[in-house]
GROMACS .gro file of N, CA and C in nm:
model
  480
    1MET      N    1   3.796   0.939   0.030
    1MET     CA    2   3.802   0.936   0.173
    1MET      C    3   3.714   1.046   0.235
    2ARG      N    4   3.711   1.164   0.170
    2ARG     CA    5   3.625   1.271   0.221
    2ARG      C    6   3.478   1.229   0.217
    3TRP      N    7   3.441   1.156   0.113
    3TRP     CA    8   3.304   1.110   0.100
    3TRP      C    9   3.267   1.022   0.218
    4LEU      N   10   3.355   0.931   0.257
    4LEU     CA   11   3.330   0.843   0.370
    4LEU      C   12   3.319   0.923   0.499
    5ALA      N   13   3.401   1.023   0.518
    5ALA     CA   14   3.394   1.108   0.637
    5ALA      C   15   3.262   1.183   0.642
    6CYS      N   16   3.215   1.229   0.527
    6CYS     CA   17   3.086   1.300   0.521
    6CYS      C   18   2.972   1.208   0.561
    7VAL      N   19   2.970   1.087   0.508
    7VAL     CA   20   2.865   0.990   0.539
    7VAL      C   21   2.867   0.957   0.688
    8LEU      N   22   2.984   0.932   0.742
    8LEU     CA   23   2.995   0.899   0.884
    8LEU      C   24   2.951   1.015   0.972
    9SER      N   25   2.978   1.138   0.932
    9SER     CA   26   2.934   1.252   1.012
    9SER      C   27   2.783   1.264   1.011
   10LEU      N   28   2.719   1.231   0.900
   10LEU     CA   29   2.572   1.235   0.894
   10LEU      C   30   2.511   1.127   0.982
   11LEU      N   31   2.575   1.012   0.989
   11LEU     CA   32   2.524   0.904   1.072
   11LEU      C   33   2.536   0.936   1.221
   12ALA      N   34   2.625   1.024   1.256
   12ALA     CA   35   2.647   1.056   1.396
   12ALA      C   36   2.549   1.160   1.450
   13THR      N   37   2.471   1.223   1.362
   13THR     CA   38   2.377   1.324   1.408
   13THR      C   39   2.247   1.259   1.451
   14PRO      N   40   2.174   1.320   1.546
   14PRO     CA   41   2.048   1.259   1.587
   14PRO      C   42   1.944   1.266   1.476
   15ALA      N   43   1.866   1.163   1.464
   15ALA     CA   44   1.760   1.160   1.363
   15ALA      C   45   1.639   1.235   1.419
   16LEU      N   46   1.588   1.326   1.342
   16LEU     CA   47   1.471   1.402   1.383
   16LEU      C   48   1.354   1.360   1.296
   17SER      N   49   1.259   1.293   1.356
   17SER     CA   50   1.141   1.253   1.282
   17SER      C   51   1.025   1.238   1.378
   18LEU      N   52   0.908   1.235   1.321
   18LEU     CA   53   0.787   1.215   1.399
   18LEU      C   54   0.760   1.065   1.405
   19SER      N   55   0.738   1.015   1.523
   19SER     CA   56   0.711   0.873   1.541
   19SER      C   57   0.566   0.856   1.583
   20CYS      N   58   0.489   0.783   1.502
   20CYS     CA   59   0.347   0.765   1.527
   20CYS      C   60   0.311   0.617   1.516
   21LEU      N   61   0.212   0.576   1.594
   21LEU     CA   62   0.150   0.446   1.572
   21LEU      C   63   0.074   0.454   1.440
   22PRO      N   64   0.061   0.343   1.368
   22PRO     CA   65  -0.021   0.348   1.247
   22PRO      C   66  -0.163   0.392   1.283
   23ALA      N   67  -0.218   0.483   1.205
   23ALA     CA   68  -0.352   0.534   1.232
   23ALA      C   69  -0.454   0.421   1.217
   24ASP      N   70  -0.552   0.419   1.306
   24ASP     CA   71  -0.655   0.315   1.304
   24ASP      C   72  -0.786   0.376   1.353
   25PRO      N   73  -0.888   0.382   1.266
   25PRO     CA   74  -1.016   0.440   1.307
   25PRO      C   75  -1.078   0.369   1.428
   26VAL      N   76  -1.056   0.239   1.443
   26VAL     CA   77  -1.113   0.169   1.558
   26VAL      C   78  -1.048   0.216   1.687
   27ARG      N   79  -0.918   0.243   1.684
   27ARG     CA   80  -0.852   0.297   1.804
   27ARG      C   81  -0.910   0.434   1.838
   28ASP      N   82  -0.935   0.516   1.736
   28ASP     CA   83  -0.996   0.647   1.759
   28ASP      C   84  -1.138   0.631   1.813
   29PHE      N   85  -1.213   0.534   1.760
   29PHE     CA   86  -1.349   0.509   1.809
   29PHE      C   87  -1.346   0.477   1.958
   30LYS      N   88  -1.255   0.389   1.997
   30LYS     CA   89  -1.246   0.350   2.138
   30LYS      C   90  -1.208   0.469   2.226
   31ALA      N   91  -1.117   0.552   2.179
   31ALA     CA   92  -1.077   0.670   2.255
   31ALA      C   93  -1.194   0.766   2.269
   32ALA      N   94  -1.268   0.788   2.160
   32ALA     CA   95  -1.383   0.878   2.165
   32ALA      C   96  -1.493   0.821   2.254
   33ASP      N   97  -1.511   0.691   2.248
   33ASP     CA   98  -1.616   0.625   2.325
   33ASP      C   99  -1.594   0.636   2.476
   34THR      N  100  -1.469   0.642   2.518
   34THR     CA  101  -1.438   0.651   2.662
   34THR      C  102  -1.413   0.795   2.707
   35ALA      N  103  -1.416   0.890   2.614
   35ALA     CA  104  -1.390   1.030   2.648
   35ALA      C  105  -1.513   1.094   2.713
   36ASP      N  106  -1.489   1.201   2.786
   36ASP     CA  107  -1.599   1.277   2.846
   36ASP      C  108  -1.678   1.355   2.741
   37ALA      N  109  -1.610   1.398   2.636
   37ALA     CA  110  -1.675   1.478   2.531
   37ALA      C  111  -1.768   1.390   2.447
   38ARG      N  112  -1.861   1.457   2.379
   38ARG     CA  113  -1.951   1.387   2.288
   38ARG      C  114  -1.889   1.387   2.149
   39TRP      N  115  -1.891   1.273   2.083
   39TRP     CA  116  -1.832   1.258   1.951
   39TRP      C  117  -1.934   1.201   1.853
   40GLY      N  118  -1.918   1.229   1.727
   40GLY     CA  119  -1.995   1.168   1.620
   40GLY      C  120  -1.899   1.126   1.510
   41ILE      N  121  -1.950   1.051   1.415
   41ILE     CA  122  -1.869   1.004   1.302
   41ILE      C  123  -1.948   1.032   1.174
   42ALA      N  124  -1.879   1.085   1.074
   42ALA     CA  125  -1.942   1.109   0.945
   42ALA      C  126  -1.841   1.080   0.835
   43VAL      N  127  -1.892   1.052   0.719
   43VAL     CA  128  -1.808   1.035   0.600
   43VAL      C  129  -1.866   1.126   0.493
   44GLY      N  130  -1.777   1.201   0.426
   44GLY     CA  131  -1.825   1.292   0.323
   44GLY      C  132  -1.716   1.386   0.276
   45ARG      N  133  -1.761   1.482   0.197
   45ARG     CA  134  -1.670   1.581   0.137
   45ARG      C  135  -1.646   1.695   0.237
   46LEU      N  136  -1.519   1.731   0.251
   46LEU     CA  137  -1.479   1.839   0.340
   46LEU      C  138  -1.422   1.953   0.256
   47ASP      N  139  -1.478   2.072   0.273
   47ASP     CA  140  -1.433   2.189   0.197
   47ASP      C  141  -1.388   2.300   0.291
   48PHE      N  142  -1.274   2.361   0.259
   48PHE     CA  143  -1.217   2.469   0.340
   48PHE      C  144  -1.113   2.542   0.256
   49ASP      N  145  -1.062   2.653   0.307
   49ASP     CA  146  -0.959   2.731   0.238
   49ASP      C  147  -0.822   2.669   0.266
   50GLU      N  148  -0.771   2.596   0.169
   50GLU     CA  149  -0.641   2.528   0.186
   50GLU      C  150  -0.526   2.626   0.207
   51ASN      N  151  -0.542   2.749   0.162
   51ASN     CA  152  -0.435   2.849   0.180
   51ASN      C  153  -0.412   2.882   0.327
   52ARG      N  154  -0.508   2.848   0.413
   52ARG     CA  155  -0.494   2.879   0.556
   52ARG      C  156  -0.432   2.765   0.637
   53VAL      N  157  -0.408   2.651   0.571
   53VAL     CA  158  -0.342   2.539   0.640
   53VAL      C  159  -0.199   2.581   0.669
   54PRO      N  160  -0.151   2.559   0.792
   54PRO     CA  161  -0.015   2.604   0.825
   54PRO      C  162   0.092   2.534   0.741
   55LYS      N  163   0.189   2.613   0.703
   55LYS     CA  164   0.304   2.561   0.628
   55LYS      C  165   0.428   2.584   0.715
   56VAL      N  166   0.514   2.486   0.719
   56VAL     CA  167   0.632   2.495   0.805
   56VAL      C  168   0.743   2.572   0.734
   57ASP      N  169   0.793   2.673   0.802
   57ASP     CA  170   0.914   2.743   0.760
   57ASP      C  171   1.028   2.676   0.836
   58TRP      N  172   1.105   2.595   0.767
   58TRP     CA  173   1.208   2.513   0.835
   58TRP      C  174   1.316   2.599   0.899
   59ASP      N  175   1.327   2.725   0.857
   59ASP     CA  176   1.424   2.815   0.920
   59ASP      C  177   1.368   2.879   1.046
   60ARG      N  178   1.235   2.870   1.066
   60ARG     CA  179   1.171   2.928   1.185
   60ARG      C  180   1.069   2.828   1.241
   61GLN      N  181   1.114   2.708   1.268
   61GLN     CA  182   1.024   2.603   1.313
   61GLN      C  183   0.948   2.639   1.439
   62GLU      N  184   1.010   2.717   1.524
   62GLU     CA  185   0.946   2.755   1.651
   62GLU      C  186   0.824   2.844   1.630
   63ALA      N  187   0.811   2.900   1.511
   63ALA     CA  188   0.698   2.989   1.480
   63ALA      C  189   0.574   2.912   1.433
   64VAL      N  190   0.585   2.782   1.419
   64VAL     CA  191   0.471   2.703   1.373
   64VAL      C  192   0.369   2.695   1.486
   65PRO      N  193   0.244   2.739   1.463
   65PRO     CA  194   0.144   2.731   1.570
   65PRO      C  195   0.105   2.585   1.595
   66PRO      N  196   0.083   2.548   1.721
   66PRO     CA  197   0.046   2.409   1.750
   66PRO      C  198  -0.094   2.373   1.700
   67GLN      N  199  -0.177   2.474   1.679
   67GLN     CA  200  -0.313   2.448   1.633
   67GLN      C  201  -0.362   2.566   1.550
   68THR      N  202  -0.429   2.534   1.440
   68THR     CA  203  -0.491   2.635   1.355
   68THR      C  204  -0.634   2.591   1.328
   69ASP      N  205  -0.731   2.673   1.367
   69ASP     CA  206  -0.872   2.643   1.344
   69ASP      C  207  -0.919   2.710   1.217
   70LEU      N  208  -0.981   2.631   1.128
   70LEU     CA  209  -1.031   2.680   1.000
   70LEU      C  210  -1.180   2.656   0.990
   71ARG      N  211  -1.251   2.749   0.927
   71ARG     CA  212  -1.393   2.727   0.898
   71ARG      C  213  -1.401   2.630   0.781
   72ALA      N  214  -1.493   2.534   0.792
   72ALA     CA  215  -1.507   2.434   0.687
   72ALA      C  216  -1.652   2.389   0.680
   73THR      N  217  -1.685   2.318   0.573
   73THR     CA  218  -1.816   2.254   0.563
   73THR      C  219  -1.794   2.108   0.529
   74MET      N  220  -1.883   2.026   0.584
   74MET     CA  221  -1.878   1.884   0.552
   74MET      C  222  -2.017   1.840   0.508
   75VAL      N  223  -2.021   1.768   0.397
   75VAL     CA  224  -2.147   1.716   0.343
   75VAL      C  225  -2.127   1.568   0.317
   76GLY      N  226  -2.214   1.488   0.376
   76GLY     CA  227  -2.202   1.345   0.357
   76GLY      C  228  -2.308   1.271   0.437
   77HIS      N  229  -2.264   1.169   0.510
   77HIS     CA  230  -2.355   1.087   0.589
   77HIS      C  231  -2.294   1.055   0.724
   78ALA      N  232  -2.377   1.063   0.827
   78ALA     CA  233  -2.334   1.032   0.964
   78ALA      C  234  -2.357   0.884   0.992
   79LEU      N  235  -2.274   0.831   1.080
   79LEU     CA  236  -2.288   0.692   1.124
   79LEU      C  237  -2.391   0.684   1.236
   80ASP      N  238  -2.487   0.595   1.220
   80ASP     CA  239  -2.582   0.565   1.327
   80ASP      C  240  -2.602   0.413   1.327
   81PRO      N  241  -2.684   0.358   1.414
   81PRO     CA  242  -2.696   0.212   1.421
   81PRO      C  243  -2.738   0.144   1.290
   82SER      N  244  -2.802   0.219   1.200
   82SER     CA  245  -2.842   0.158   1.073
   82SER      C  246  -2.732   0.165   0.967
   83GLY      N  247  -2.623   0.232   0.998
   83GLY     CA  248  -2.512   0.248   0.903
   83GLY      C  249  -2.488   0.395   0.873
   84TYR      N  250  -2.437   0.421   0.756
   84TYR     CA  251  -2.408   0.559   0.713
   84TYR      C  252  -2.524   0.610   0.627
   85ASN      N  253  -2.642   0.618   0.688
   85ASN     CA  254  -2.763   0.650   0.614
   85ASN      C  255  -2.820   0.788   0.644
   86THR      N  256  -2.776   0.851   0.752
   86THR     CA  257  -2.830   0.981   0.791
   86THR      C  258  -2.752   1.092   0.721
   87VAL      N  259  -2.822   1.175   0.646
   87VAL     CA  260  -2.757   1.285   0.576
   87VAL      C  261  -2.693   1.378   0.679
   88PHE      N  262  -2.569   1.417   0.651
   88PHE     CA  263  -2.497   1.509   0.740
   88PHE      C  264  -2.449   1.626   0.654
   89GLN      N  265  -2.486   1.746   0.694
   89GLN     CA  266  -2.440   1.867   0.627
   89GLN      C  267  -2.424   1.972   0.735
   90ALA      N  268  -2.301   2.021   0.754
   90ALA     CA  269  -2.279   2.115   0.864
   90ALA      C  270  -2.157   2.202   0.841
   91ASN      N  271  -2.164   2.320   0.901
   91ASN     CA  272  -2.043   2.402   0.915
   91ASN      C  273  -1.966   2.342   1.030
   92VAL      N  274  -1.838   2.325   1.011
   92VAL     CA  275  -1.753   2.263   1.113
   92VAL      C  276  -1.627   2.346   1.129
   93THR      N  277  -1.557   2.321   1.239
   93THR     CA  278  -1.424   2.378   1.259
   93THR      C  279  -1.324   2.268   1.229
   94LEU      N  280  -1.234   2.293   1.135
   94LEU     CA  281  -1.126   2.200   1.105
   94LEU      C  282  -1.005   2.246   1.186
   95ARG      N  283  -0.967   2.166   1.283
   95ARG     CA  284  -0.854   2.198   1.370
   95ARG      C  285  -0.731   2.125   1.318
   96VAL      N  286  -0.640   2.202   1.258
   96VAL     CA  287  -0.516   2.146   1.203
   96VAL      C  288  -0.408   2.154   1.311
   97LEU      N  289  -0.358   2.037   1.350
   97LEU     CA  290  -0.258   2.031   1.457
   97LEU      C  291  -0.118   2.015   1.399
   98CYS      N  292  -0.022   2.076   1.469
   98CYS     CA  293   0.119   2.059   1.438
   98CYS      C  294   0.189   2.006   1.563
   99PHE      N  295   0.270   1.906   1.545
   99PHE     CA  296   0.353   1.851   1.653
   99PHE      C  297   0.495   1.895   1.621
  100GLY      N  298   0.536   2.008   1.681
  100GLY     CA  299   0.665   2.066   1.644
  100GLY      C  300   0.654   2.113   1.500
  101PRO      N  301   0.750   2.077   1.415
  101PRO     CA  302   0.745   2.121   1.276
  101PRO      C  303   0.658   2.033   1.186
  102TRP      N  304   0.600   1.928   1.238
  102TRP     CA  305   0.518   1.837   1.157
  102TRP      C  306   0.372   1.876   1.170
  103CYS      N  307   0.312   1.910   1.058
  103CYS     CA  308   0.172   1.954   1.057
  103CYS      C  309   0.088   1.862   0.969
  104ALA      N  310  -0.039   1.848   1.007
  104ALA     CA  311  -0.134   1.778   0.922
  104ALA      C  312  -0.149   1.859   0.794
  105ALA      N  313  -0.183   1.791   0.685
  105ALA     CA  314  -0.200   1.860   0.557
  105ALA      C  315  -0.328   1.812   0.489
  106PRO      N  316  -0.444   1.845   0.546
  106PRO     CA  317  -0.569   1.802   0.484
  106PRO      C  318  -0.590   1.868   0.348
  107LYS      N  319  -0.666   1.800   0.263
  107LYS     CA  320  -0.694   1.848   0.127
  107LYS      C  321  -0.841   1.885   0.114
  108SER      N  322  -0.868   2.006   0.072
  108SER     CA  323  -1.006   2.050   0.051
  108SER      C  324  -1.067   1.977  -0.067
  109GLY      N  325  -1.196   1.944  -0.054
  109GLY     CA  326  -1.267   1.878  -0.162
  109GLY      C  327  -1.254   1.727  -0.160
  110ALA      N  328  -1.177   1.674  -0.068
  110ALA     CA  329  -1.157   1.529  -0.061
  110ALA      C  330  -1.266   1.465   0.025
  111ARG      N  331  -1.279   1.335   0.011
  111ARG     CA  332  -1.374   1.257   0.091
  111ARG      C  333  -1.301   1.207   0.215
  112TYR      N  334  -1.363   1.229   0.330
  112TYR     CA  335  -1.302   1.193   0.458
  112TYR      C  336  -1.397   1.113   0.546
  113LEU      N  337  -1.339   1.029   0.626
  113LEU     CA  338  -1.404   0.973   0.744
  113LEU      C  339  -1.359   1.064   0.858
  114ALA      N  340  -1.454   1.125   0.926
  114ALA     CA  341  -1.421   1.223   1.029
  114ALA      C  342  -1.483   1.188   1.163
  115PHE      N  343  -1.403   1.198   1.265
  115PHE     CA  344  -1.453   1.193   1.403
  115PHE      C  345  -1.481   1.337   1.442
  116ILE      N  346  -1.603   1.365   1.483
  116ILE     CA  347  -1.647   1.502   1.507
  116ILE      C  348  -1.672   1.521   1.656
  117LYS      N  349  -1.591   1.607   1.715
  117LYS     CA  350  -1.602   1.635   1.857
  117LYS      C  351  -1.696   1.754   1.877
  118HIS      N  352  -1.790   1.738   1.971
  118HIS     CA  353  -1.880   1.848   2.005
  118HIS      C  354  -1.815   1.926   2.119
  119GLU      N  355  -1.776   2.049   2.088
  119GLU     CA  356  -1.695   2.129   2.181
  119GLU      C  357  -1.751   2.270   2.188
  120ASN      N  358  -1.806   2.307   2.304
  120ASN     CA  359  -1.859   2.442   2.325
  120ASN      C  360  -1.955   2.485   2.215
  121GLY      N  361  -2.046   2.397   2.178
  121GLY     CA  362  -2.146   2.428   2.077
  121GLY      C  363  -2.096   2.421   1.934
  122LYS      N  364  -1.973   2.379   1.913
  122LYS     CA  365  -1.916   2.366   1.779
  122LYS      C  366  -1.891   2.220   1.747
  123ARG      N  367  -1.889   2.192   1.617
  123ARG     CA  368  -1.847   2.061   1.569
  123ARG      C  369  -1.703   2.076   1.523
  124VAL      N  370  -1.611   2.000   1.585
  124VAL     CA  371  -1.468   2.015   1.557
  124VAL      C  372  -1.413   1.886   1.498
  125LEU      N  373  -1.352   1.899   1.381
  125LEU     CA  374  -1.279   1.789   1.318
  125LEU      C  375  -1.132   1.816   1.341
  126GLN      N  376  -1.063   1.717   1.388
  126GLN     CA  377  -0.923   1.734   1.424
  126GLN      C  378  -0.834   1.659   1.325
  127ALA      N  379  -0.741   1.730   1.264
  127ALA     CA  380  -0.643   1.670   1.173
  127ALA      C  381  -0.507   1.678   1.239
  128ASP      N  382  -0.446   1.561   1.262
  128ASP     CA  383  -0.313   1.565   1.322
  128ASP      C  384  -0.210   1.504   1.225
  129PRO      N  385  -0.083   1.533   1.244
  129PRO     CA  386   0.018   1.487   1.149
  129PRO      C  387   0.036   1.335   1.147
  130CYS      N  388  -0.018   1.265   1.244
  130CYS     CA  389  -0.008   1.119   1.246
  130CYS      C  390  -0.121   1.052   1.169
  131GLY      N  391  -0.219   1.129   1.125
  131GLY     CA  392  -0.327   1.074   1.046
  131GLY      C  393  -0.443   1.019   1.125
  132ASN      N  394  -0.451   1.051   1.253
  132ASN     CA  395  -0.562   1.004   1.336
  132ASN      C  396  -0.680   1.100   1.325
  133TRP      N  397  -0.799   1.053   1.356
  133TRP     CA  398  -0.922   1.129   1.369
  133TRP      C  399  -0.983   1.177   1.237
  134LEU      N  400  -0.906   1.186   1.132
  134LEU     CA  401  -0.955   1.235   1.002
  134LEU      C  402  -0.884   1.152   0.894
  135TYR      N  403  -0.963   1.071   0.821
  135TYR     CA  404  -0.907   0.973   0.728
  135TYR      C  405  -0.951   1.005   0.586
  136ILE      N  406  -0.854   1.037   0.501
  136ILE     CA  407  -0.886   1.068   0.362
  136ILE      C  408  -0.916   0.938   0.286
  137ASN      N  409  -1.015   0.945   0.197
  137ASN     CA  410  -1.055   0.831   0.115
  137ASN      C  411  -1.065   0.702   0.196
  138PRO      N  412  -1.156   0.700   0.293
  138PRO     CA  413  -1.163   0.584   0.382
  138PRO      C  414  -1.197   0.455   0.306
  139ARG      N  415  -1.140   0.348   0.355
  139ARG     CA  416  -1.167   0.217   0.296
  139ARG      C  417  -1.301   0.164   0.348
  140ARG      N  418  -1.371   0.093   0.262
  140ARG     CA  419  -1.500   0.033   0.300
  140ARG      C  420  -1.483  -0.055   0.423
  141GLU      N  421  -1.372  -0.126   0.430
  141GLU     CA  422  -1.344  -0.213   0.544
  141GLU      C  423  -1.343  -0.134   0.674
  142ASP      N  424  -1.282  -0.016   0.673
  142ASP     CA  425  -1.277   0.066   0.795
  142ASP      C  426  -1.416   0.120   0.831
  143LEU      N  427  -1.493   0.160   0.731
  143LEU     CA  428  -1.629   0.207   0.758
  143LEU      C  429  -1.712   0.095   0.820
  144ASP      N  430  -1.698  -0.025   0.768
  144ASP     CA  431  -1.771  -0.140   0.822
  144ASP      C  432  -1.725  -0.175   0.964
  145ARG      N  433  -1.595  -0.167   0.989
  145ARG     CA  434  -1.542  -0.196   1.123
  145ARG      C  435  -1.601  -0.099   1.225
  146LEU      N  436  -1.611   0.029   1.188
  146LEU     CA  437  -1.667   0.128   1.281
  146LEU      C  438  -1.815   0.103   1.307
  147HIS      N  439  -1.888   0.064   1.203
  147HIS     CA  440  -2.029   0.033   1.223
  147HIS      C  441  -2.045  -0.083   1.320
  148LYS      N  442  -1.962  -0.185   1.305
  148LYS     CA  443  -1.967  -0.298   1.398
  148LYS      C  444  -1.938  -0.253   1.541
  149CYS      N  445  -1.842  -0.165   1.558
  149CYS     CA  446  -1.811  -0.113   1.692
  149CYS      C  447  -1.933  -0.042   1.751
  150LEU      N  448  -1.997   0.041   1.669
  150LEU     CA  449  -2.110   0.122   1.717
  150LEU      C  450  -2.226   0.035   1.763
  151VAL      N  451  -2.251  -0.074   1.693
  151VAL     CA  452  -2.367  -0.158   1.727
  151VAL      C  453  -2.331  -0.269   1.826
  152GLY      N  454  -2.211  -0.266   1.882
  152GLY     CA  455  -2.173  -0.361   1.985
  152GLY      C  456  -2.114  -0.491   1.933
  153GLY      N  457  -2.078  -0.493   1.806
  153GLY     CA  458  -2.015  -0.612   1.749
  153GLY      C  459  -1.866  -0.613   1.778
  154PRO      N  460  -1.792  -0.699   1.709
  154PRO     CA  461  -1.647  -0.701   1.730
  154PRO      C  462  -1.587  -0.565   1.698
  155CYS      N  463  -1.499  -0.521   1.782
  155CYS     CA  464  -1.439  -0.388   1.768
  155CYS      C  465  -1.288  -0.404   1.787
  156LYS      N  466  -1.228  -0.465   1.688
  156LYS     CA  467  -1.086  -0.502   1.699
  156LYS      C  468  -0.997  -0.405   1.621
  157GLU      N  469  -0.893  -0.358   1.690
  157GLU     CA  470  -0.796  -0.272   1.625
  157GLU      C  471  -0.710  -0.355   1.531
  158ARG      N  472  -0.655  -0.288   1.432
  158ARG     CA  473  -0.561  -0.354   1.341
  158ARG      C  474  -0.435  -0.391   1.416
  159GLY      N  475  -0.376  -0.501   1.380
  159GLY     CA  476  -0.246  -0.538   1.436
  159GLY      C  477  -0.137  -0.461   1.364
  160PHE      N  478  -0.019  -0.462   1.421
  160PHE     CA  479   0.093  -0.390   1.359
  160PHE      C  480   0.158  -0.475   1.254
   0.00000   0.00000   0.00000
């Protein structure tokens, strides 16, 4: 009987979780395309000091910074009308975002599809806990979808 009381008490507490739409590079493309800021897209290897990525202390959640900027480098290829053919190599700022206690957890040395915001003379890659704007190990299908968007072809978001 105590077991049943324990289960029922857990069910009565509010559920705390992060609720996100499924990440979709085409949705990010459309948002970037209508934004005032200038954006670019590249795919390649991203390197940075993973020890500087914020870690949540669940006993002090309020101490989690909403944003942590890290120095990083990205080497790969930028998207242009001909495809992903332009070599891209740059120092970038990796902006790791936290929504409350939920933080993005990018991995150094991994291959990413990155939306790159030009901000005050810097190239900024934004990693958020919902997985938008920075996509690890991008699928060929997503890379092709973005190319079609860029050249004015069909630019359809994924359905749910």
